[in-house]
Coordinates of C-alpha atoms (C1' of nucleotides) and ligand atoms in Angstrom, one line a residue:
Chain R
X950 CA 218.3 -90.8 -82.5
X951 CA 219.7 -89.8 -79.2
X952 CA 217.6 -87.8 -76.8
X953 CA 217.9 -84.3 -76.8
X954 CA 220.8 -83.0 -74.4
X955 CA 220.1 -80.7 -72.2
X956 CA 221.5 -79.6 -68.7
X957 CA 219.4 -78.6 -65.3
X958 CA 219.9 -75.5 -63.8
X959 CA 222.0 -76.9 -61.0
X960 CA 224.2 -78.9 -63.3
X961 CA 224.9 -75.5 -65.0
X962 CA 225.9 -73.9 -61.9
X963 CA 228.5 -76.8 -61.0
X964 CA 230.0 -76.7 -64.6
X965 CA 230.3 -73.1 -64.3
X966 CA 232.0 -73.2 -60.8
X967 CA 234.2 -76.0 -61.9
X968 CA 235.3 -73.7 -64.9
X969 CA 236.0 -70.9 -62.4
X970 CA 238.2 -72.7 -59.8
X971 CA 240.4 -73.8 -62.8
X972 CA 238.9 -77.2 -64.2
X973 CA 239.3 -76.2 -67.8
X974 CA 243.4 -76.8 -67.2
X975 CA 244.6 -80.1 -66.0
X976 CA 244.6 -80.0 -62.5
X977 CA 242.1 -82.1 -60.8
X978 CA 239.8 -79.9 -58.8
X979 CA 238.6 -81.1 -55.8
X980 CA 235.0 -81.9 -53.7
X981 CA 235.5 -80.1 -51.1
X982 CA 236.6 -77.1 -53.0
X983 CA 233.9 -77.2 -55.3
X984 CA 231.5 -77.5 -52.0
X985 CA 233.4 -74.0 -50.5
X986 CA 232.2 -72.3 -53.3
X987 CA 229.5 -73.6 -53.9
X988 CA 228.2 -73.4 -50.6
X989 CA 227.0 -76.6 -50.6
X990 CA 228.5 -80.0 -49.2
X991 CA 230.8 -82.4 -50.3
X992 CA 228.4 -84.9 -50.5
X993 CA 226.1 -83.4 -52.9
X994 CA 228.9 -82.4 -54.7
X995 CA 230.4 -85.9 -55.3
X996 CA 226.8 -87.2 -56.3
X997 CA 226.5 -84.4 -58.7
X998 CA 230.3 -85.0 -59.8
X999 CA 228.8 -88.6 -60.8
X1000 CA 225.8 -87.1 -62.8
X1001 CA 228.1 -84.8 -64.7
X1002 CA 230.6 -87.4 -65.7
X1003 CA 227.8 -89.8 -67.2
X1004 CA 226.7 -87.2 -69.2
X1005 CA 230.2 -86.7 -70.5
X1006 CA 230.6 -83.1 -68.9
X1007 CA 233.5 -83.8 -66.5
X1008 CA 236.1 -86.6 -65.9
X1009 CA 235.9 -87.7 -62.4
X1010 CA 238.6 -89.6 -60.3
X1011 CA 237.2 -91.3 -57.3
X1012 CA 238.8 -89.6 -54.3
X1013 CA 240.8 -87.1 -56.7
X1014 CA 238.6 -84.8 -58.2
X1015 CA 237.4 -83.7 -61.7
X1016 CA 238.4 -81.9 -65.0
X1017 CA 236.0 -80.3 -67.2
X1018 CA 236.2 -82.4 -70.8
X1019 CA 235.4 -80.4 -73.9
X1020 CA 232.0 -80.6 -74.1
X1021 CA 232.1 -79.1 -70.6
X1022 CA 234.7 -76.7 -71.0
X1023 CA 232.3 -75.6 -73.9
X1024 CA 229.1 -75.9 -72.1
X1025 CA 231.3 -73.6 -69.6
X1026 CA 232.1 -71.1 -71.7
X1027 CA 228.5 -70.6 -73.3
X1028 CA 227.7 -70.1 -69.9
X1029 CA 229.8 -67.6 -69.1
X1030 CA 229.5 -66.2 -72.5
X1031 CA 225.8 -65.6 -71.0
X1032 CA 226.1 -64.1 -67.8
X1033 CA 228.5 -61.2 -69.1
X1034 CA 226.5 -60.4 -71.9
X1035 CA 224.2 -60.3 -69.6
X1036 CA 225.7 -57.9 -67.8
X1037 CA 226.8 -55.5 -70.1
X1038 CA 223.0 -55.4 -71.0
X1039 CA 222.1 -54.4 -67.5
X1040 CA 224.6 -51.5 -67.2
X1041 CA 224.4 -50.1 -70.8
X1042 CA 220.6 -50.7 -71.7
X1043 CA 218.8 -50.7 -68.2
X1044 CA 220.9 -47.8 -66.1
X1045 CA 221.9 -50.7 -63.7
X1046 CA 225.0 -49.8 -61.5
X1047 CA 228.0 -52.4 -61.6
X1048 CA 227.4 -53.6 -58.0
X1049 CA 223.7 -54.6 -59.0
X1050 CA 223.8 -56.9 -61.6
X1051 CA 225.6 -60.2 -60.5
X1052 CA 222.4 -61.9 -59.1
X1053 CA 220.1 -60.9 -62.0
X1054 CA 222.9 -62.6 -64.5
X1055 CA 223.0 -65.6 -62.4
X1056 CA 218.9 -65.8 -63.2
X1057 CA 219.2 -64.7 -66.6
X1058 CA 222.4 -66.9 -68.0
X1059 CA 220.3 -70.2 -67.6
X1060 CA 217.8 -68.8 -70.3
X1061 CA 217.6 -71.3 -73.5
X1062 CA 217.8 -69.4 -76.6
X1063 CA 220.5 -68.9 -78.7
X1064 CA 219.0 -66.3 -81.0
X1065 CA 218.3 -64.3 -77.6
X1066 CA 221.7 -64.3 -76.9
X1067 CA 223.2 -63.8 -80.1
X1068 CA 220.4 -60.6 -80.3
X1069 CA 221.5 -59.1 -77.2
X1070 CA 225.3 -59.4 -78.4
X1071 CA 224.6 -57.8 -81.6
X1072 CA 222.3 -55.2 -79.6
X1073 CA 225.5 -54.2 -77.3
X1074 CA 227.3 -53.8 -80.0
X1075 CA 229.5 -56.9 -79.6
X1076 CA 231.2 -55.6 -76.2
X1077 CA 234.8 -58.0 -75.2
X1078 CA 234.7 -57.4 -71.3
X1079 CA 232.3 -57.2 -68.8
X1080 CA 231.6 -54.1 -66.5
X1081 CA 233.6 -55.5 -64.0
X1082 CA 236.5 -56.0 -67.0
X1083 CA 236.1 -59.8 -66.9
X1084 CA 236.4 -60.9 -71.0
X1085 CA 233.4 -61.9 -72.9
X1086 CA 233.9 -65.5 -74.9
X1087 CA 232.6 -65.2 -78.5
X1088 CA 230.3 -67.4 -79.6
X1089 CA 232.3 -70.0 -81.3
X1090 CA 234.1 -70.2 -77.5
X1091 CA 237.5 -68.2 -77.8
X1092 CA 238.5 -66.8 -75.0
X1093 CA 241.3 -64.7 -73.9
X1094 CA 242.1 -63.7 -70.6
X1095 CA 243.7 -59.9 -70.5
X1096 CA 247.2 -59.5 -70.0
X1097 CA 246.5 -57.4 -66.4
X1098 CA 248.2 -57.5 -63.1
X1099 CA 247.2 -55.9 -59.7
X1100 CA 247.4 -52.4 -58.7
X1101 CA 249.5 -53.8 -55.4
X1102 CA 252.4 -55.6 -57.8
X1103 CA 252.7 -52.0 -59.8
X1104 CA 256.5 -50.8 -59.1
X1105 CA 256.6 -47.1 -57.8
X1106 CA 255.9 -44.3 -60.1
X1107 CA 254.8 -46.7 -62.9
X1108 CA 251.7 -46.1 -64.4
X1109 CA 248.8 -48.2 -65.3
X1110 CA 245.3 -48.1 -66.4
X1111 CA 242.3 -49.8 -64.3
X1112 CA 241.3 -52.4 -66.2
X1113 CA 239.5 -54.7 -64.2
X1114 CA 238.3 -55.7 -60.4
X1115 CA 239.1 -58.8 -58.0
X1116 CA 236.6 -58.5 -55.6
X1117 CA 233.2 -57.8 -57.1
X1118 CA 231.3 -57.6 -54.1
X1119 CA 228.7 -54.7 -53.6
X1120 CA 231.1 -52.9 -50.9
X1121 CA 233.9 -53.0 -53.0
X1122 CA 232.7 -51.3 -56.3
X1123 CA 230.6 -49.0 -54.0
X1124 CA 234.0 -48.2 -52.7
X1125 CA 235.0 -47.4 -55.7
X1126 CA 232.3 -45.4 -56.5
X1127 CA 232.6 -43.4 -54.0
X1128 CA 236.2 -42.6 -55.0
X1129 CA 235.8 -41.7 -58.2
X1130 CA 237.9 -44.5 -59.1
X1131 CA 236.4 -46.7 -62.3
X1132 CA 237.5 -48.9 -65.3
X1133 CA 239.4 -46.6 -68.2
X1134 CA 241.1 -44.4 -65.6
X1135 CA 244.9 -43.9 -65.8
X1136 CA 246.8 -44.2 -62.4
X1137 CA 250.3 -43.6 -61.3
X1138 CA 251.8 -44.8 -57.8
X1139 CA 253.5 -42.1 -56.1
X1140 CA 254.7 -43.7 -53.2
X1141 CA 254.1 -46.8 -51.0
X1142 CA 254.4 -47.1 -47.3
X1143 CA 256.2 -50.0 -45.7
X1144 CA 254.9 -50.3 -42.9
X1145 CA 251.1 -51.3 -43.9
X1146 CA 252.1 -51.6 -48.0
X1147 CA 249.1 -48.8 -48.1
X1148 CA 249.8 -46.1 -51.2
X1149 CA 249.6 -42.8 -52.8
X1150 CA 248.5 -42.6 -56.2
X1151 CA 247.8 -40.0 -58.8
X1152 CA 244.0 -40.8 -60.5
X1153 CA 242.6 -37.9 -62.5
X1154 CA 244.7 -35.5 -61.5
X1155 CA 243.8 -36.1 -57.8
X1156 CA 245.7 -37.9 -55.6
X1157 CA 244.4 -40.4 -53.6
X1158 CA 245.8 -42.8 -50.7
X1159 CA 244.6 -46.3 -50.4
X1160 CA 245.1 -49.4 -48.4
X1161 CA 247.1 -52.6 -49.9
X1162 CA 243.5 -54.4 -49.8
X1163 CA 242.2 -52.4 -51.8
X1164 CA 245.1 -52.3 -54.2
X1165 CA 245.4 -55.7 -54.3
X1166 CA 241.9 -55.8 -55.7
X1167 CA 242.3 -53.6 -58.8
X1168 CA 243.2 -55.0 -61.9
X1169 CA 245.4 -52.5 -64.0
X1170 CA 247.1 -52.6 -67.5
X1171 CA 250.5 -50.8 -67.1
X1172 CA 251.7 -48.5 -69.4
X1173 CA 254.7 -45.6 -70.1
Chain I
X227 CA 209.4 -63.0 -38.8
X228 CA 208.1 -65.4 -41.3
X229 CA 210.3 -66.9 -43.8
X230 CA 210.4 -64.8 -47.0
X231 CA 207.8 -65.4 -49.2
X232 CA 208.6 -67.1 -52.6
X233 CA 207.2 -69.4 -55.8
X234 CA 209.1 -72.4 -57.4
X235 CA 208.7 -71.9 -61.1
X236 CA 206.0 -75.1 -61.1
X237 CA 204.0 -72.8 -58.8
X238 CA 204.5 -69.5 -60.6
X239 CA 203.1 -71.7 -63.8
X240 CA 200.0 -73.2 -62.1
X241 CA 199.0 -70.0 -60.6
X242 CA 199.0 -68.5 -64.0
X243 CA 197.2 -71.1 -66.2
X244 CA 194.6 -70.8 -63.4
X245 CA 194.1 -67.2 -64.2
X246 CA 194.2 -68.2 -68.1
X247 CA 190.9 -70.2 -67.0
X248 CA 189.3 -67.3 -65.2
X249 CA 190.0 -68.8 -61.6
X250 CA 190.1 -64.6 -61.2
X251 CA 186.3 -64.9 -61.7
X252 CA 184.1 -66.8 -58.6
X253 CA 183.7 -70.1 -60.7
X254 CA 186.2 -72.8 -59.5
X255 CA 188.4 -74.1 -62.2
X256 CA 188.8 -77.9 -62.3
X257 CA 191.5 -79.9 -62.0
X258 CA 191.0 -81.6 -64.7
X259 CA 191.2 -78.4 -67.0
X260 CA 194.2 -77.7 -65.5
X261 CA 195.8 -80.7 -66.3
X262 CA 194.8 -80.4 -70.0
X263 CA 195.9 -77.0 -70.6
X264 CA 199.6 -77.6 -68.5
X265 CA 199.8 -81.1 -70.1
X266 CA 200.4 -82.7 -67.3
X267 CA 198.0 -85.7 -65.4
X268 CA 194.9 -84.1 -62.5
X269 CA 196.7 -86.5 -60.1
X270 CA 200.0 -83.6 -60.4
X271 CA 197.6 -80.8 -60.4
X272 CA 195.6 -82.5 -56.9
X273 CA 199.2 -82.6 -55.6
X274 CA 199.4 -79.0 -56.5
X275 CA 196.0 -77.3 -55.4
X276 CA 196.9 -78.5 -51.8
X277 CA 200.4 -76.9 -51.9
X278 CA 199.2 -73.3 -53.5
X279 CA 196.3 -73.3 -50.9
X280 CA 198.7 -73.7 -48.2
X281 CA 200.8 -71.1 -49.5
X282 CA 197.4 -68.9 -49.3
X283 CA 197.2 -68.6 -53.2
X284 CA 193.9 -70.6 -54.2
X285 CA 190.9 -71.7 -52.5
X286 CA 191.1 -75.4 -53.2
X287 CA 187.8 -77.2 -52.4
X288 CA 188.0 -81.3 -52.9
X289 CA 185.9 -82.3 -55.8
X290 CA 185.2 -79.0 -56.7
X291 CA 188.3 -77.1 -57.9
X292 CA 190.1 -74.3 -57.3
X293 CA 190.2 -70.2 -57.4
X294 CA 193.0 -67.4 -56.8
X295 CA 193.2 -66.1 -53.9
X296 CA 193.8 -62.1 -54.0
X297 CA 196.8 -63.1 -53.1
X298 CA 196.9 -65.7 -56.0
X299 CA 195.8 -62.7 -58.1
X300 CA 198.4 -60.7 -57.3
X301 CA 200.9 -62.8 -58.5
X302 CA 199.1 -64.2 -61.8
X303 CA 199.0 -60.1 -62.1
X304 CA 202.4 -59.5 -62.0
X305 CA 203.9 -62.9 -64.1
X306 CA 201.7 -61.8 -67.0
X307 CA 203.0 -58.6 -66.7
X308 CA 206.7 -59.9 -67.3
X309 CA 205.1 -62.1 -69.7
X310 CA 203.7 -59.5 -72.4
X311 CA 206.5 -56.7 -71.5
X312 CA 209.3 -59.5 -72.2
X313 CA 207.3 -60.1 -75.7
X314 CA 207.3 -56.5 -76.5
X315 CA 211.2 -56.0 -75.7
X316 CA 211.6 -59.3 -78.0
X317 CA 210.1 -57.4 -81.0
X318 CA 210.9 -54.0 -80.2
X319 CA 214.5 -54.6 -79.0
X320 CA 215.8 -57.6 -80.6
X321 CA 213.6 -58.2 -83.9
X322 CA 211.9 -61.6 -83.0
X323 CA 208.7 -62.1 -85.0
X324 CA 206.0 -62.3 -83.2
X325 CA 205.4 -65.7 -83.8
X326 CA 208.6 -66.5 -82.2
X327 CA 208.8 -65.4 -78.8
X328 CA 206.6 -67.1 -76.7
X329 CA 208.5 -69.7 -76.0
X330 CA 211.6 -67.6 -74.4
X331 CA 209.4 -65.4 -72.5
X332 CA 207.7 -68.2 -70.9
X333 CA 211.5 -68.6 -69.2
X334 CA 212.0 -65.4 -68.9
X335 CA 208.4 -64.1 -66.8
X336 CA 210.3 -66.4 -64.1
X337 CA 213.4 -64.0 -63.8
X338 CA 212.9 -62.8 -60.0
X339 CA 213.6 -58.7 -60.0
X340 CA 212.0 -55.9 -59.7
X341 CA 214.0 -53.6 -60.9
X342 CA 215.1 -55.4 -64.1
X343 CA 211.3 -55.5 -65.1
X344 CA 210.8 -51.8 -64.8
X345 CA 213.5 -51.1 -66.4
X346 CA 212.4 -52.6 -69.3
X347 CA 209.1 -51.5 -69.0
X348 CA 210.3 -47.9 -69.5
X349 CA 212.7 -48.9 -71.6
X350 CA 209.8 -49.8 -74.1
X351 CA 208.2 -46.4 -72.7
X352 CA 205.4 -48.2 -71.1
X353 CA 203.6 -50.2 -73.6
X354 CA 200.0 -51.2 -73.1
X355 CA 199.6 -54.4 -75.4
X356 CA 202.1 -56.8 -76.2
X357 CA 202.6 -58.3 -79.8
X358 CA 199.9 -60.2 -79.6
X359 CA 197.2 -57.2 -78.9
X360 CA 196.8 -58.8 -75.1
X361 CA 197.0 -56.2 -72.4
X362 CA 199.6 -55.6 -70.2
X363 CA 198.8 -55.2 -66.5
X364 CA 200.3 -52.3 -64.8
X365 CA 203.2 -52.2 -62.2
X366 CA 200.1 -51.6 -59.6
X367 CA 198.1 -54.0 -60.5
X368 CA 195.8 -52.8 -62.8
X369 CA 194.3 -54.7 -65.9
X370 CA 192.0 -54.2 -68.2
X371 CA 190.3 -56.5 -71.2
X372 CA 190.2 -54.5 -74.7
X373 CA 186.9 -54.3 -75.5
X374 CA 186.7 -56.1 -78.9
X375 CA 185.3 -59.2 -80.9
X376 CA 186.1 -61.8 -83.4
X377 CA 186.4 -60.7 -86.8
X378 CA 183.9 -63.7 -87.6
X379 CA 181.0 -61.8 -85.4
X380 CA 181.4 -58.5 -87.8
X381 CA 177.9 -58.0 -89.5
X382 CA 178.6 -57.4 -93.4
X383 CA 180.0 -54.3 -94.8
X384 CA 181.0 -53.4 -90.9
X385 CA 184.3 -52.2 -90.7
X386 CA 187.2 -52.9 -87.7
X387 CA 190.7 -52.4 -87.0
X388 CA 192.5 -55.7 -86.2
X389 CA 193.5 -55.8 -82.8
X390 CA 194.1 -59.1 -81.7
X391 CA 194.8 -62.7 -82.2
X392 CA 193.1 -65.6 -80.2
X393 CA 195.3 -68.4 -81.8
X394 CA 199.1 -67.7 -81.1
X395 CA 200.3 -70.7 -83.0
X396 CA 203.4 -70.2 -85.1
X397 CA 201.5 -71.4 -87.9
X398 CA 198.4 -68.8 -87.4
X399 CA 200.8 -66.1 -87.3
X400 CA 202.9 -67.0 -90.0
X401 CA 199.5 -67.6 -92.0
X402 CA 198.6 -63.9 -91.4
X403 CA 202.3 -62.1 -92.2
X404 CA 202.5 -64.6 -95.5
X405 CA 198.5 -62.5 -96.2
X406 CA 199.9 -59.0 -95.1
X407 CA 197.5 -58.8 -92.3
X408 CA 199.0 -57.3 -89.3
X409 CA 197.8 -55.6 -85.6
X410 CA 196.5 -52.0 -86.6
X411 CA 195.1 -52.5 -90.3
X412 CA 191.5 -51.9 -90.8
X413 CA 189.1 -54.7 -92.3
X414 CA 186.2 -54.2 -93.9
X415 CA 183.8 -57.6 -94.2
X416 CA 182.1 -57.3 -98.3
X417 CA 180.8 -60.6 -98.2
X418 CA 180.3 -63.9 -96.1
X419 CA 179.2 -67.4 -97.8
X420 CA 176.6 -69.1 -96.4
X421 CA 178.1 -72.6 -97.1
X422 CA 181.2 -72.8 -95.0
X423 CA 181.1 -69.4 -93.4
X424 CA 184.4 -68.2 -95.3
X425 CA 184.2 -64.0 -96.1
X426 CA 185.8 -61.7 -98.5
X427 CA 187.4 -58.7 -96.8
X428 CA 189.0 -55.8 -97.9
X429 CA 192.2 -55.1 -96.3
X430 CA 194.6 -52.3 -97.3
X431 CA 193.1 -51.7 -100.6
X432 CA 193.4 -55.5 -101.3
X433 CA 190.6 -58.0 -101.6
X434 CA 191.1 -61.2 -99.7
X435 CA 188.8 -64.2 -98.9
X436 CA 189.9 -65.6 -95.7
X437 CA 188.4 -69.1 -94.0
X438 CA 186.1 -69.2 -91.0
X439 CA 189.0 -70.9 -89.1
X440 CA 190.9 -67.6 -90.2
X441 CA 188.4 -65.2 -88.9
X442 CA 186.9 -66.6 -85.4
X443 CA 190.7 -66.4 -84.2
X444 CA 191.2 -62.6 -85.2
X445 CA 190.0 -60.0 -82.8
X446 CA 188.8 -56.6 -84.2
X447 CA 187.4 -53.6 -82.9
X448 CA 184.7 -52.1 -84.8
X449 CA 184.5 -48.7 -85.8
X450 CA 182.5 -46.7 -89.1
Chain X
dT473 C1' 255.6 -99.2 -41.5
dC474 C1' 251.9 -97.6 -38.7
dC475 C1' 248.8 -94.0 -37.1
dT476 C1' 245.9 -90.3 -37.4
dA477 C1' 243.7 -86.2 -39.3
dA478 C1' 241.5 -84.6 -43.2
dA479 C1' 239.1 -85.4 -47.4
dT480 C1' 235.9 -88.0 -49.8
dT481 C1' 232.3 -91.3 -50.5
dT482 C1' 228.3 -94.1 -49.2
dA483 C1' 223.9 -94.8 -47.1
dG484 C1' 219.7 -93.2 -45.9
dA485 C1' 216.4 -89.3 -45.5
dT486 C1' 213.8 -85.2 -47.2
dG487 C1' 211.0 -82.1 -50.3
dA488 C1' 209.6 -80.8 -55.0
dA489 C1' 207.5 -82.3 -59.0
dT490 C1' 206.1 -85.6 -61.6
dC491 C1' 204.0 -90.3 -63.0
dT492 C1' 200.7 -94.8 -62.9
dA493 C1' 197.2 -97.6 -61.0
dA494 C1' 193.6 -98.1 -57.9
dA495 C1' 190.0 -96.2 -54.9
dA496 C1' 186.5 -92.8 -54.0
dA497 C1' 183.2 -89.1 -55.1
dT498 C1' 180.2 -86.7 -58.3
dA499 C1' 176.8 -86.2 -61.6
dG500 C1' 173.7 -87.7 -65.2
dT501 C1' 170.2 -91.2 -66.6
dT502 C1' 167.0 -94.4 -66.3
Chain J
dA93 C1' 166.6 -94.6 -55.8
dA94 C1' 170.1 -97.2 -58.1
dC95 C1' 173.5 -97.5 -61.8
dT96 C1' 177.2 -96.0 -64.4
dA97 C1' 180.4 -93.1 -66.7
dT98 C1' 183.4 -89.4 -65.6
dT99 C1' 186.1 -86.8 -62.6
dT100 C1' 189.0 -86.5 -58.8
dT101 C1' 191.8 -88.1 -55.2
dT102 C1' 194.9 -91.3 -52.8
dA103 C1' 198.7 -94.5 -52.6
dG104 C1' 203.0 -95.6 -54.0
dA105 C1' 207.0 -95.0 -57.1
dT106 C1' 210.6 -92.1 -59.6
dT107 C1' 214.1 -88.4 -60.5
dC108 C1' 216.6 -84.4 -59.0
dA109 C1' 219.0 -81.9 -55.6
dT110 C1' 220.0 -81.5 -51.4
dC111 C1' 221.2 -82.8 -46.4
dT112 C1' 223.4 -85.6 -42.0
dA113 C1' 225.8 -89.2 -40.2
dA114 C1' 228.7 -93.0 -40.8
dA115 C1' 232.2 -95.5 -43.4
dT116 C1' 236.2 -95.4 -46.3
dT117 C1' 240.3 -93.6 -48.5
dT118 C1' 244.3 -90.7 -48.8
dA119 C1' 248.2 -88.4 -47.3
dG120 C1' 251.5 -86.7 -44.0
dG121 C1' 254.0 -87.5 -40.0
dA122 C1' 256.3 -90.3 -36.2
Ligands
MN2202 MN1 228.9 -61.7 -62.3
MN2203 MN1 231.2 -59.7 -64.1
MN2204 MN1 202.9 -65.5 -74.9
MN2205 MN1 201.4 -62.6 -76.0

DNA sequence: TCCTAAATTTAGATGAATCTAAAAATAGTT
DNA sequence: AACTATTTTTAGATTCATCTAAATTTAGGA
């Protein structure tokens, strides 16, 4: 019998970041971008590019890059799976606000138990999308990204409803706090100025100008 | 400013099965107990004394041993904290047994936030024992023993509510749910037998003769 | 085709956490 | 006081995960 397979902590986190940057398609995806993200160096990232291909995570191409194979694409997704379950947790059952919960789900998604996970799902009610609207994979590892496009693309006086954020930085969300503007709501672009692509939009019944960045951040779901 | 004080996980561990020997108390705890309770070899848990001491958390004298620091106390303090609570939000939240979640909460005491475990400390509405009938220290600090005693030491026809368990092991536990004895009932000793120390008890209206074994490893607290 | 800049890998080092085998210290016993 | 069994430490090795610096490969012009 075979030993036991499990994955360090670290090999996690390059799975993960290798699903992110697209290595569940068939591009390769490359050292050095891995490293950017990461925030690590190319070296260490080629050493551990090694590791994961011997244990049948990844396929790596000297010089080229790697792919995730399925055991990593599924290793990926579990992961995933994890953190935004995670997540939800933190916001529904613990009060946390959406800009606080990011580092505690990068703790608590390396936590082996599947019953724990599956408890916590069944606990939230089986939620499909983060706080930040980001989709939740089920547990047998489907996985569907919403049909969305950004609140900068929307054609004038179209409507849409927020459905999701780019940026998920603290600032960001706080912004959005601040604003009153959060996932659910219904907006309609009233008009958009040329010269900085900033724009007027109608959110609750308020109206509201805001700049291209932070259009081009929002995630929205149009509708009629 | 000095670099920002924190534990690897092997530390966080060490410091913890020191205070599980009473390295809280003035006697030094050997290395070799160490080693035999983290199953590990005394050359590791050498290796180890000197690192913790330089972090400030143990006196480490050579040949002697070692003892917490109040520093080292501290910390013990507050992973046995996230320890029990994690237990109780197991049972109470998610319907482990209690024979079942040691092993998760022994990842998840390592989870570094404070917020997230006192959230789930009020979440459970402040518990004071976890599933086990082992106290919980407070957020502050504070931490007291139950005053109690094994259901062995009861003189005959003495009664006691069962508040404990010494022996966590699967098996122990599932030995008492299988026998209906659970945390809360009340026992009354009716006989013991001289020969192998075995006693009769009654136990919710029910009669039961329970092993020695059985008894040294329950805790009860005696009342009339 | 040849050259060069950028990307990538290799080589060698470091720190954490562990091990084995050997040396040293301690404690109990004549 | 000397011997010996046990405990503890040291020395040296290993694996993981990371780094820096140097070597190599690739790719895009000229
Ligand atoms: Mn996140
Ligand atoms: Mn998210
Ligand atoms: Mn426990
Ligand atoms: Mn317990």
């Amino acid at each position: 019998m075979r030993k036991a397979f499990f994955l360090t902590r670290a090999e996690e986190n390059y799975i993960k970041t290798i699903f992110h940057l697209g290595g569940n398609e068939t591009q390769l995806i490359s050292t050095n971008s891995i490293a950017e993200e990461m925030e690590t160096k190319p070296s260490s990232v080629t050493d551990m590019a090694k590791r994961l291909a011997r244990k049948g995570l990844v396929n790596y191409v000297r010089y080229q890059g790697v792919t995730l194979t399925e055991k990593g694409k599924k290793t990926a997704l579990s992961i995933v799976r994890k953190h935004r379950l995670w997540e939800v947790f933190l916001v529904k059952k613990l009060d946390f606000n959406w800009d606080e919960v990011h580092e505690v789900a990068e703790q608590l998604e390396h936590i082996k138990s599947e019953k724990l996970i599956d408890k916590i799902d069944e606990l939230l009610d089986f939620p499909k999308y983060d706080p930040h609207g980001d989709p939740i994979p089920t547990k047998s590892g489907e996985f569907q990204e919403r049909d969305k496009q950004l609140l900068s693309e929307l054609p004038i006086m179209a409507k849409g409803v927020c459905v999701g954020v780019k940026d998920t930085s603290s600032s960001f969300l706080q912004y959005l706090d601040k604003n009153n503007i959060a996932l659910g709501h219904s907006i309609q672009i009233l008009e958009r100025e040329d010269f900085d692509d900033s724009i007027e939009i109608a959110i609750d019944g308020r109206r509201l100008h805001i700049s291209n960045q932070i259009a081009s951040n929002l995630y929205v779901k149009q509708h009629d």
